[in-house]
mmCIF file of C-alpha atoms (C1' of nucleotides) in Angstrom:
data_model
loop_
_atom_site.group_PDB
_atom_site.id
_atom_site.type_symbol
_atom_site.label_atom_id
_atom_site.label_comp_id
_atom_site.label_asym_id
_atom_site.label_seq_id
_atom_site.Cartn_x
_atom_site.Cartn_y
_atom_site.Cartn_z
ATOM 1 C CA UNK A 1 0.000 0.000 0.000
ATOM 2 C CA UNK A 2 1.111 3.464 -0.755
ATOM 3 C CA UNK A 3 0.767 6.085 1.921
ATOM 4 C CA UNK A 4 -1.879 8.705 1.621
ATOM 5 C CA UNK A 5 -0.378 12.108 1.221
ATOM 6 C CA UNK A 6 -1.012 14.931 0.908
ATOM 7 C CA UNK A 7 -3.294 15.063 3.910
ATOM 8 C CA UNK A 8 -6.688 16.099 2.670
ATOM 9 C CA UNK A 9 -7.565 17.766 5.935
ATOM 10 C CA UNK A 10 -4.568 19.987 5.756
ATOM 11 C CA UNK A 11 -5.604 21.300 2.369
ATOM 12 C CA UNK A 12 -9.034 22.500 3.357
ATOM 13 C CA UNK A 13 -9.915 25.919 4.598
ATOM 14 C CA UNK A 14 -8.463 29.280 3.963
ATOM 15 C CA UNK A 15 -5.049 30.610 4.643
ATOM 16 C CA UNK A 16 -4.232 29.165 8.012
ATOM 17 C CA UNK A 17 -1.756 31.863 8.714
ATOM 18 C CA UNK A 18 -3.275 33.064 11.943
ATOM 19 C CA UNK A 19 -0.475 32.139 14.231
ATOM 20 C CA UNK A 20 -2.503 33.214 17.183
ATOM 21 C CA UNK A 21 -5.154 30.661 16.375
ATOM 22 C CA UNK A 22 -4.635 28.224 19.189
ATOM 23 C CA UNK A 23 -4.940 24.563 18.417
ATOM 24 C CA UNK A 24 -8.333 23.293 19.391
ATOM 25 C CA UNK A 25 -8.452 21.020 22.337
ATOM 26 C CA UNK A 26 -10.361 18.320 20.498
ATOM 27 C CA UNK A 27 -7.800 17.895 17.791
ATOM 28 C CA UNK A 28 -5.831 14.704 17.904
ATOM 29 C CA UNK A 29 -2.306 15.219 19.180
ATOM 30 C CA UNK A 30 -1.079 12.485 16.825
ATOM 31 C CA UNK A 31 -1.415 14.803 13.847
ATOM 32 C CA UNK A 32 0.951 17.678 14.478
ATOM 33 C CA UNK A 33 -0.498 20.786 12.946
ATOM 34 C CA UNK A 34 1.502 22.699 10.442
ATOM 35 C CA UNK A 35 0.715 25.772 8.473
ATOM 36 C CA UNK A 36 0.755 26.180 4.761
ATOM 37 C CA UNK A 37 1.966 29.491 3.497
ATOM 38 C CA UNK A 38 -0.463 31.687 1.618
ATOM 39 C CA UNK A 39 -0.917 30.849 -2.027
ATOM 40 C CA UNK A 40 1.573 32.784 -4.112
ATOM 41 C CA UNK A 41 1.448 33.595 -7.782
ATOM 42 C CA UNK A 42 4.219 32.158 -9.939
ATOM 43 C CA UNK A 43 5.359 34.454 -12.693
ATOM 44 C CA UNK A 44 6.934 33.361 -15.930
ATOM 45 C CA UNK A 45 4.766 30.350 -16.652
ATOM 46 C CA UNK A 46 1.087 30.076 -17.474
ATOM 47 C CA UNK A 47 0.474 26.472 -18.424
ATOM 48 C CA UNK A 48 -2.932 25.013 -19.163
ATOM 49 C CA UNK A 49 -4.133 22.312 -16.797
ATOM 50 C CA UNK A 50 -3.102 19.705 -19.364
ATOM 51 C CA UNK A 51 0.395 21.077 -19.845
ATOM 52 C CA UNK A 52 0.866 21.398 -16.098
ATOM 53 C CA UNK A 53 -0.139 17.755 -15.715
ATOM 54 C CA UNK A 54 2.094 16.682 -18.573
ATOM 55 C CA UNK A 55 5.054 18.502 -17.060
ATOM 56 C CA UNK A 56 4.618 17.215 -13.513
ATOM 57 C CA UNK A 57 3.264 13.775 -14.241
ATOM 58 C CA UNK A 58 4.320 12.945 -17.780
ATOM 59 C CA UNK A 59 7.280 10.770 -16.911
ATOM 60 C CA UNK A 60 9.928 13.299 -15.928
ATOM 61 C CA UNK A 61 9.207 13.137 -12.210
ATOM 62 C CA UNK A 62 7.558 10.478 -10.113
ATOM 63 C CA UNK A 63 6.670 12.275 -6.911
ATOM 64 C CA UNK A 64 3.772 14.544 -7.901
ATOM 65 C CA UNK A 65 0.199 13.687 -7.029
ATOM 66 C CA UNK A 66 -2.980 15.259 -8.269
ATOM 67 C CA UNK A 67 -5.928 15.734 -5.983
ATOM 68 C CA UNK A 68 -9.361 16.688 -7.129
ATOM 69 C CA UNK A 69 -10.854 19.629 -5.273
ATOM 70 C CA UNK A 70 -14.616 19.851 -5.225
ATOM 71 C CA UNK A 71 -15.399 22.691 -2.885
ATOM 72 C CA UNK A 72 -14.118 25.603 -4.920
ATOM 73 C CA UNK A 73 -13.483 26.923 -8.402
ATOM 74 C CA UNK A 74 -10.086 25.292 -8.229
ATOM 75 C CA UNK A 75 -10.431 21.865 -9.756
ATOM 76 C CA UNK A 76 -7.213 20.256 -8.630
ATOM 77 C CA UNK A 77 -4.121 20.630 -6.511
ATOM 78 C CA UNK A 78 -0.758 19.041 -7.240
ATOM 79 C CA UNK A 79 1.490 18.081 -4.343
ATOM 80 C CA UNK A 80 5.097 17.279 -5.009
ATOM 81 C CA UNK A 81 8.359 16.819 -3.199
ATOM 82 C CA UNK A 82 12.061 16.927 -4.030
ATOM 83 C CA UNK A 83 15.147 17.334 -1.870
ATOM 84 C CA UNK A 84 13.766 18.626 1.379
ATOM 85 C CA UNK A 85 11.037 20.591 -0.373
ATOM 86 C CA UNK A 86 7.304 20.058 -0.410
ATOM 87 C CA UNK A 87 5.131 22.228 -2.610
ATOM 88 C CA UNK A 88 1.581 22.430 -3.813
ATOM 89 C CA UNK A 89 0.554 23.903 -7.146
ATOM 90 C CA UNK A 90 -2.842 24.948 -8.415
ATOM 91 C CA UNK A 91 -4.306 26.829 -11.350
ATOM 92 C CA UNK A 92 -6.492 29.724 -10.304
ATOM 93 C CA UNK A 93 -8.081 31.293 -13.379
ATOM 94 C CA UNK A 94 -5.044 30.532 -15.525
ATOM 95 C CA UNK A 95 -2.746 31.866 -12.834
ATOM 96 C CA UNK A 96 -0.345 29.294 -11.477
ATOM 97 C CA UNK A 97 -0.080 29.462 -7.698
ATOM 98 C CA UNK A 98 2.016 27.636 -5.166
ATOM 99 C CA UNK A 99 2.371 27.196 -1.448
ATOM 100 C CA UNK A 100 4.580 25.278 0.921
ATOM 101 C CA UNK A 101 4.723 24.514 4.630
ATOM 102 C CA UNK A 102 5.240 27.916 6.189
ATOM 103 C CA UNK A 103 8.479 26.886 7.837
ATOM 104 C CA UNK A 104 9.977 26.164 4.383
ATOM 105 C CA UNK A 105 8.685 29.230 2.646
ATOM 106 C CA UNK A 106 11.932 31.059 2.048
ATOM 107 C CA UNK A 107 13.782 27.999 0.777
ATOM 108 C CA UNK A 108 10.983 26.848 -1.502
ATOM 109 C CA UNK A 109 10.467 30.335 -2.898
ATOM 110 C CA UNK A 110 13.972 30.018 -4.282
ATOM 111 C CA UNK A 111 13.959 26.326 -5.121
ATOM 112 C CA UNK A 112 10.611 26.012 -6.892
ATOM 113 C CA UNK A 113 11.254 28.292 -9.877
ATOM 114 C CA UNK A 114 14.552 26.555 -10.489
ATOM 115 C CA UNK A 115 12.932 23.125 -10.173
ATOM 116 C CA UNK A 116 10.327 24.134 -12.739
ATOM 117 C CA UNK A 117 12.955 25.522 -15.070
ATOM 118 C CA UNK A 118 11.563 29.040 -14.847
ATOM 119 C CA UNK A 119 15.049 30.507 -14.706
ATOM 120 C CA UNK A 120 15.565 29.542 -18.334
ATOM 121 C CA UNK A 121 14.388 31.477 -21.357
ATOM 122 C CA UNK A 122 11.927 28.862 -22.480
ATOM 123 C CA UNK A 123 10.759 30.774 -25.521
ATOM 124 C CA UNK A 124 14.297 31.109 -26.799
ATOM 125 C CA UNK A 125 14.972 27.427 -26.231
ATOM 126 C CA UNK A 126 11.868 26.402 -28.155
ATOM 127 C CA UNK A 127 12.711 28.852 -30.877
ATOM 128 C CA UNK A 128 16.121 27.223 -31.255
ATOM 129 C CA UNK A 129 14.434 24.008 -32.371
ATOM 130 C CA UNK A 130 13.970 23.384 -36.099
ATOM 131 C CA UNK A 131 10.195 23.855 -36.040
ATOM 132 C CA UNK A 132 10.257 26.059 -39.111
ATOM 133 C CA UNK A 133 11.320 23.172 -41.290
ATOM 134 C CA UNK A 134 9.739 20.361 -39.304
ATOM 135 C CA UNK A 135 5.944 20.257 -39.479
ATOM 136 C CA UNK A 136 5.561 17.438 -36.989
ATOM 137 C CA UNK A 137 7.676 19.216 -34.387
ATOM 138 C CA UNK A 138 5.677 22.385 -35.022
ATOM 139 C CA UNK A 139 2.486 20.445 -34.388
ATOM 140 C CA UNK A 140 3.885 19.050 -31.124
ATOM 141 C CA UNK A 141 4.904 22.498 -29.914
ATOM 142 C CA UNK A 142 1.412 23.810 -30.556
ATOM 143 C CA UNK A 143 -0.187 20.834 -28.838
ATOM 144 C CA UNK A 144 1.648 21.401 -25.532
ATOM 145 C CA UNK A 145 2.361 25.122 -25.299
ATOM 146 C CA UNK A 146 4.806 25.868 -22.509
ATOM 147 C CA UNK A 147 5.696 22.271 -21.699
ATOM 148 C CA UNK A 148 8.781 22.372 -19.478
ATOM 149 C CA UNK A 149 11.782 20.249 -18.732
ATOM 150 C CA UNK A 150 12.112 19.950 -14.964
ATOM 151 C CA UNK A 151 15.402 20.537 -13.193
ATOM 152 C CA UNK A 152 15.351 17.902 -10.494
ATOM 153 C CA UNK A 153 18.049 16.827 -8.040
ATOM 154 C CA UNK A 154 20.452 14.496 -9.806
ATOM 155 C CA UNK A 155 20.509 11.758 -7.191
ATOM 156 C CA UNK A 156 16.753 11.523 -6.908
ATOM 157 C CA UNK A 157 16.376 11.509 -10.667
ATOM 158 C CA UNK A 158 18.851 8.657 -10.925
ATOM 159 C CA UNK A 159 16.894 6.636 -8.400
ATOM 160 C CA UNK A 160 13.625 7.201 -10.211
ATOM 161 C CA UNK A 161 14.963 6.129 -13.565
ATOM 162 C CA UNK A 162 16.756 3.112 -12.135
ATOM 163 C CA UNK A 163 13.239 2.014 -11.229
ATOM 164 C CA UNK A 164 11.856 2.750 -14.672
ATOM 165 C CA UNK A 165 12.923 -0.225 -16.780
ATOM 166 C CA UNK A 166 9.859 -1.713 -18.469
ATOM 167 C CA UNK A 167 7.542 -0.036 -16.008
ATOM 168 C CA UNK A 168 4.759 2.444 -16.526
ATOM 169 C CA UNK A 169 4.640 5.758 -14.728
ATOM 170 C CA UNK A 170 2.059 4.638 -12.157
ATOM 171 C CA UNK A 171 4.203 1.695 -11.187
ATOM 172 C CA UNK A 172 7.379 3.742 -10.939
ATOM 173 C CA UNK A 173 5.541 6.203 -8.724
ATOM 174 C CA UNK A 174 4.481 3.362 -6.498
ATOM 175 C CA UNK A 175 8.060 2.098 -6.174
ATOM 176 C CA UNK A 176 9.546 5.457 -5.232
ATOM 177 C CA UNK A 177 6.646 6.139 -2.862
ATOM 178 C CA UNK A 178 7.422 2.912 -1.035
ATOM 179 C CA UNK A 179 11.136 3.666 -0.971
ATOM 180 C CA UNK A 180 10.468 7.089 0.526
ATOM 181 C CA UNK A 181 7.878 5.932 2.982
ATOM 182 C CA UNK A 182 9.894 3.003 4.307
ATOM 183 C CA UNK A 183 13.454 4.210 3.963
ATOM 184 C CA UNK A 184 13.424 7.996 3.624
ATOM 185 C CA UNK A 185 13.499 10.650 6.308
ATOM 186 C CA UNK A 186 10.212 12.140 7.421
ATOM 187 C CA UNK A 187 9.547 15.754 6.615
ATOM 188 C CA UNK A 188 10.509 17.987 9.503
ATOM 189 C CA UNK A 189 7.356 20.004 8.919
ATOM 190 C CA UNK A 190 4.831 17.256 9.579
ATOM 191 C CA UNK A 191 4.442 13.515 9.718
ATOM 192 C CA UNK A 192 1.578 13.770 7.253
ATOM 193 C CA UNK A 193 3.795 15.152 4.513
ATOM 194 C CA UNK A 194 5.663 12.899 2.110
ATOM 195 C CA UNK A 195 9.014 11.567 3.218
ATOM 196 C CA UNK A 196 12.191 12.373 1.375
ATOM 197 C CA UNK A 197 13.627 9.738 -0.879
ATOM 198 C CA UNK A 198 16.444 7.847 0.818
ATOM 199 C CA UNK A 199 19.866 9.281 0.021
ATOM 200 C CA UNK A 200 22.338 7.059 -1.814
ATOM 201 C CA UNK A 201 24.202 6.589 1.430
ATOM 202 C CA UNK A 202 20.996 5.418 3.065
ATOM 203 C CA UNK A 203 20.211 3.183 0.113
ATOM 204 C CA UNK A 204 23.608 1.544 0.396
ATOM 205 C CA UNK A 205 22.717 0.329 3.873
ATOM 206 C CA UNK A 206 19.473 -1.330 2.793
ATOM 207 C CA UNK A 207 19.618 -5.084 2.134
ATOM 208 C CA UNK A 208 18.590 -5.986 -1.385
ATOM 209 C CA UNK A 209 15.753 -8.078 -0.034
ATOM 210 C CA UNK A 210 14.220 -4.983 1.545
ATOM 211 C CA UNK A 211 14.542 -3.117 -1.715
ATOM 212 C CA UNK A 212 12.725 -5.936 -3.454
ATOM 213 C CA UNK A 213 9.978 -5.557 -0.901
ATOM 214 C CA UNK A 214 9.371 -2.113 -2.412
ATOM 215 C CA UNK A 215 8.210 -3.833 -5.631
ATOM 216 C CA UNK A 216 11.481 -3.137 -7.401
ATOM 217 C CA UNK A 217 11.942 -6.635 -8.803
ATOM 218 C CA UNK A 218 15.208 -7.121 -10.684
ATOM 219 C CA UNK A 219 15.789 -3.375 -10.436
ATOM 220 C CA UNK A 220 16.642 -3.880 -6.755
ATOM 221 C CA UNK A 221 19.930 -5.483 -7.769
ATOM 222 C CA UNK A 222 20.898 -2.445 -9.856
ATOM 223 C CA UNK A 223 19.923 0.041 -7.178
ATOM 224 C CA UNK A 224 21.768 -1.930 -4.538
ATOM 225 C CA UNK A 225 24.928 -2.175 -6.616
ATOM 226 C CA UNK A 226 24.818 1.466 -7.712
ATOM 227 C CA UNK A 227 24.312 2.491 -4.092
ATOM 228 C CA UNK A 228 27.403 0.536 -3.031
ATOM 229 C CA UNK A 229 29.430 2.323 -5.661
ATOM 230 C CA UNK A 230 28.093 5.802 -4.894
ATOM 231 C CA UNK A 231 28.488 5.338 -1.155
ATOM 232 C CA UNK A 232 32.139 4.484 -1.609
ATOM 233 C CA UNK A 233 32.741 7.387 -3.983
ATOM 234 C CA UNK A 234 31.667 10.547 -2.161
ATOM 235 C CA UNK A 235 31.106 13.521 -4.425
ATOM 236 C CA UNK A 236 30.846 11.346 -7.520
ATOM 237 C CA UNK A 237 27.347 12.542 -8.448
ATOM 238 C CA UNK A 238 28.186 16.164 -7.729
ATOM 239 C CA UNK A 239 31.233 15.945 -9.964
ATOM 240 C CA UNK A 240 29.210 14.259 -12.680
ATOM 241 C CA UNK A 241 26.748 17.113 -12.569
ATOM 242 C CA UNK A 242 29.490 19.600 -13.378
ATOM 243 C CA UNK A 243 30.769 17.773 -16.445
ATOM 244 C CA UNK A 244 29.753 18.518 -20.013
ATOM 245 C CA UNK A 245 27.099 16.270 -21.492
ATOM 246 C CA UNK A 246 29.251 13.608 -23.143
ATOM 247 C CA UNK A 247 31.576 13.177 -20.165
ATOM 248 C CA UNK A 248 28.706 13.138 -17.681
ATOM 249 C CA UNK A 249 26.904 10.501 -19.706
ATOM 250 C CA UNK A 250 30.005 8.320 -19.971
ATOM 251 C CA UNK A 251 30.306 8.387 -16.201
ATOM 252 C CA UNK A 252 26.673 7.544 -15.572
ATOM 253 C CA UNK A 253 26.927 4.618 -17.996
ATOM 254 C CA UNK A 254 29.427 2.954 -15.679
ATOM 255 C CA UNK A 255 26.760 2.512 -13.008
ATOM 256 C CA UNK A 256 25.012 -0.857 -12.953
ATOM 257 C CA UNK A 257 21.496 -0.591 -14.329
ATOM 258 C CA UNK A 258 22.232 2.617 -16.211
ATOM 259 C CA UNK A 259 22.158 2.266 -19.977
ATOM 260 C CA UNK A 260 21.778 4.798 -22.766
ATOM 261 C CA UNK A 261 18.161 5.634 -22.127
ATOM 262 C CA UNK A 262 18.385 5.982 -18.352
ATOM 263 C CA UNK A 263 21.581 8.031 -18.555
ATOM 264 C CA UNK A 264 19.950 10.481 -20.947
ATOM 265 C CA UNK A 265 16.812 10.775 -18.816
ATOM 266 C CA UNK A 266 18.879 11.435 -15.706
ATOM 267 C CA UNK A 267 20.905 14.120 -17.458
ATOM 268 C CA UNK A 268 17.908 15.749 -19.122
ATOM 269 C CA UNK A 269 15.581 15.821 -16.128
ATOM 270 C CA UNK A 270 18.155 15.860 -13.329
ATOM 271 C CA UNK A 271 21.033 17.947 -14.627
ATOM 272 C CA UNK A 272 19.573 20.397 -17.118
ATOM 273 C CA UNK A 273 21.497 18.812 -19.991
ATOM 274 C CA UNK A 274 19.175 19.701 -22.852
ATOM 275 C CA UNK A 275 21.432 17.965 -25.344
ATOM 276 C CA UNK A 276 20.448 14.600 -23.890
ATOM 277 C CA UNK A 277 18.043 12.790 -26.204
ATOM 278 C CA UNK A 278 16.542 9.756 -24.452
ATOM 279 C CA UNK A 279 15.310 7.132 -26.884
ATOM 280 C CA UNK A 280 12.536 5.025 -25.415
ATOM 281 C CA UNK A 281 9.836 3.064 -27.139
ATOM 282 C CA UNK A 282 7.683 6.184 -27.583
ATOM 283 C CA UNK A 283 10.457 8.105 -29.306
ATOM 284 C CA UNK A 284 11.275 5.082 -31.411
ATOM 285 C CA UNK A 285 7.652 4.943 -32.439
ATOM 286 C CA UNK A 286 7.480 8.686 -33.016
ATOM 287 C CA UNK A 287 10.456 8.847 -35.352
ATOM 288 C CA UNK A 288 9.382 5.720 -37.144
ATOM 289 C CA UNK A 289 5.851 6.942 -37.776
ATOM 290 C CA UNK A 290 6.294 10.687 -38.119
ATOM 291 C CA UNK A 291 9.729 10.790 -39.729
ATOM 292 C CA UNK A 292 9.549 7.545 -41.688
ATOM 293 C CA UNK A 293 12.648 6.146 -40.007
ATOM 294 C CA UNK A 294 11.372 2.614 -40.279
ATOM 295 C CA UNK A 295 13.593 -0.054 -38.847
ATOM 296 C CA UNK A 296 16.151 2.302 -37.325
ATOM 297 C CA UNK A 297 17.871 1.082 -34.200
ATOM 298 C CA UNK A 298 17.820 3.138 -30.977
ATOM 299 C CA UNK A 299 21.443 4.228 -31.429
ATOM 300 C CA UNK A 300 20.668 5.442 -34.933
ATOM 301 C CA UNK A 301 17.558 7.255 -33.747
ATOM 302 C CA UNK A 302 19.606 8.963 -31.039
ATOM 303 C CA UNK A 303 22.131 10.086 -33.606
ATOM 304 C CA UNK A 304 19.397 11.388 -35.882
ATOM 305 C CA UNK A 305 17.766 13.197 -32.976
ATOM 306 C CA UNK A 306 20.903 15.040 -31.956
ATOM 307 C CA UNK A 307 21.717 15.966 -35.536
ATOM 308 C CA UNK A 308 18.204 17.031 -36.507
ATOM 309 C CA UNK A 309 17.047 18.789 -33.342
ATOM 310 C CA UNK A 310 20.355 20.301 -32.313
ATOM 311 C CA UNK A 311 21.857 21.259 -28.938
ATOM 312 C CA UNK A 312 18.455 21.377 -27.247
ATOM 313 C CA UNK A 313 17.301 18.062 -28.683
ATOM 314 C CA UNK A 314 16.091 16.937 -25.275
ATOM 315 C CA UNK A 315 13.461 19.646 -25.262
ATOM 316 C CA UNK A 316 12.203 18.512 -28.668
ATOM 317 C CA UNK A 317 12.219 14.954 -27.400
ATOM 318 C CA UNK A 318 9.820 15.865 -24.605
ATOM 319 C CA UNK A 319 7.333 17.413 -27.022
ATOM 320 C CA UNK A 320 7.508 14.452 -29.391
ATOM 321 C CA UNK A 321 7.139 12.103 -26.461
ATOM 322 C CA UNK A 322 4.092 13.862 -25.056
ATOM 323 C CA UNK A 323 2.460 14.103 -28.456
ATOM 324 C CA UNK A 324 2.998 10.447 -29.220
ATOM 325 C CA UNK A 325 1.574 9.350 -25.901
ATOM 326 C CA UNK A 326 -1.485 11.551 -26.211
ATOM 327 C CA UNK A 327 -2.294 11.404 -29.901
ATOM 328 C CA UNK A 328 -0.283 8.570 -31.349
ATOM 329 C CA UNK A 329 -1.873 5.630 -29.579
ATOM 330 C CA UNK A 330 -2.813 4.068 -32.871
ATOM 331 C CA UNK A 331 -0.858 4.421 -36.094
ATOM 332 C CA UNK A 332 -1.928 7.195 -38.408
ATOM 333 C CA UNK A 333 -0.540 7.687 -41.876
ATOM 334 C CA UNK A 334 -0.555 11.431 -41.292
ATOM 335 C CA UNK A 335 1.566 14.271 -42.532
ATOM 336 C CA UNK A 336 3.851 12.624 -44.973
ATOM 337 C CA UNK A 337 4.228 16.288 -45.810
ATOM 338 C CA UNK A 338 7.773 17.309 -46.184
ATOM 339 C "C1'" DT B 1 28.011 1.408 -32.157
ATOM 340 C "C1'" DG B 2 26.197 -7.038 -34.033
ATOM 341 C "C1'" DC B 3 21.385 -9.721 -31.810
ATOM 342 C "C1'" DT B 4 18.330 -12.054 -28.155
ATOM 343 C "C1'" DA B 5 16.735 -13.870 -23.859
ATOM 344 C "C1'" DA B 6 16.440 -13.319 -18.991
ATOM 345 C "C1'" DC B 7 15.283 -10.458 -15.321
ATOM 346 C "C1'" DC B 8 10.490 -9.194 -11.268
ATOM 347 C "C1'" DT B 9 5.907 -7.806 -10.716
ATOM 348 C "C1'" DG B 10 1.304 -6.168 -11.337
ATOM 349 C "C1'" DA B 11 -2.173 -2.682 -13.645
ATOM 350 C "C1'" DC C 1 3.090 -7.001 -22.246
ATOM 351 C "C1'" DA C 2 5.263 -2.736 -19.849
ATOM 352 C "C1'" DG C 3 8.924 4.199 -21.248
ATOM 353 C "C1'" DG C 4 15.422 -1.066 -20.191
ATOM 354 C "C1'" DT C 5 19.850 -3.275 -19.105
ATOM 355 C "C1'" DT C 6 22.841 -6.964 -19.149
ATOM 356 C "C1'" DA C 7 24.832 -11.399 -19.956
ATOM 357 C "C1'" DG C 8 25.911 -14.372 -23.420
ATOM 358 C "C1'" DC C 9 25.757 -15.916 -28.042
#
DNA sequence: TGCTAACCTGA
DNA sequence: CAGGTTAGC
């Protein structure tokens, strides 16, 4: 079973900022009260509900949860966590708003925009893609306006994608939720908030059998072995993060369980390396169907992707990926247009 | 820059 | 069968 966060009770009501509001005597002492900050507007990004969902829950990250809200004009709230941060996001009349446990406000106010990639000139990045000469790419860009590449912590991203082999997003989310719940530190703000993911040092101390108990299957062996390596090489991930794309990828590929696809995902979503072009089955399918690259092998597709889409190929990849998942479920002999 | 099966588990 | 990697032809 996966734990039930975020706590529904904690979401209700208005801004619980009244610090002088004494805790009621009939409230259970087992649920330590914490205060959410006021909702704050986020500038620099105005995604639709669909694009917000695709960004948070489209396979880049595995620790965001959507909750339906019935009692107001807001239809849903996303709760996510990374590093020591917990944040909620909502769309209020096209305005993206966020809040965090009040005690974390200052840190999250800095960390959230970076996590969402809002410190980058997204328009310029998209404009650098060859959409003028590529009608399918142009169609993908229009279909998901403002879709972002997240900038997640490298170590957590690595863990998530070590879980990802032949698994769907829901299952990966379940694995990392179990890892966090059973082996990660509780949030200092409240027991009802999601735990952190275990650090690689913590993971190294977990017997493989206990990892398997988190539904990891054969992936437990890879995570266990990678954890042994990382625990005995302090600073290895931090150094990897500083390297240029090719060198960083070569290093990641030495970890057990990390192949081409996982390495590129980790670098794209966990290190801001927009040159990384992960080739999974969706991208294989996309380039085969939309670019007539029938029969090309993953390595060839990757080479084509980097050459055709350029230094920000990873951004293009995310649009193609999202489009294929949403619209490409069944083959369509579409735009053979050149 | 070959190719294929085995690897765990459950939506 | 699933958003892959690895061992072993």
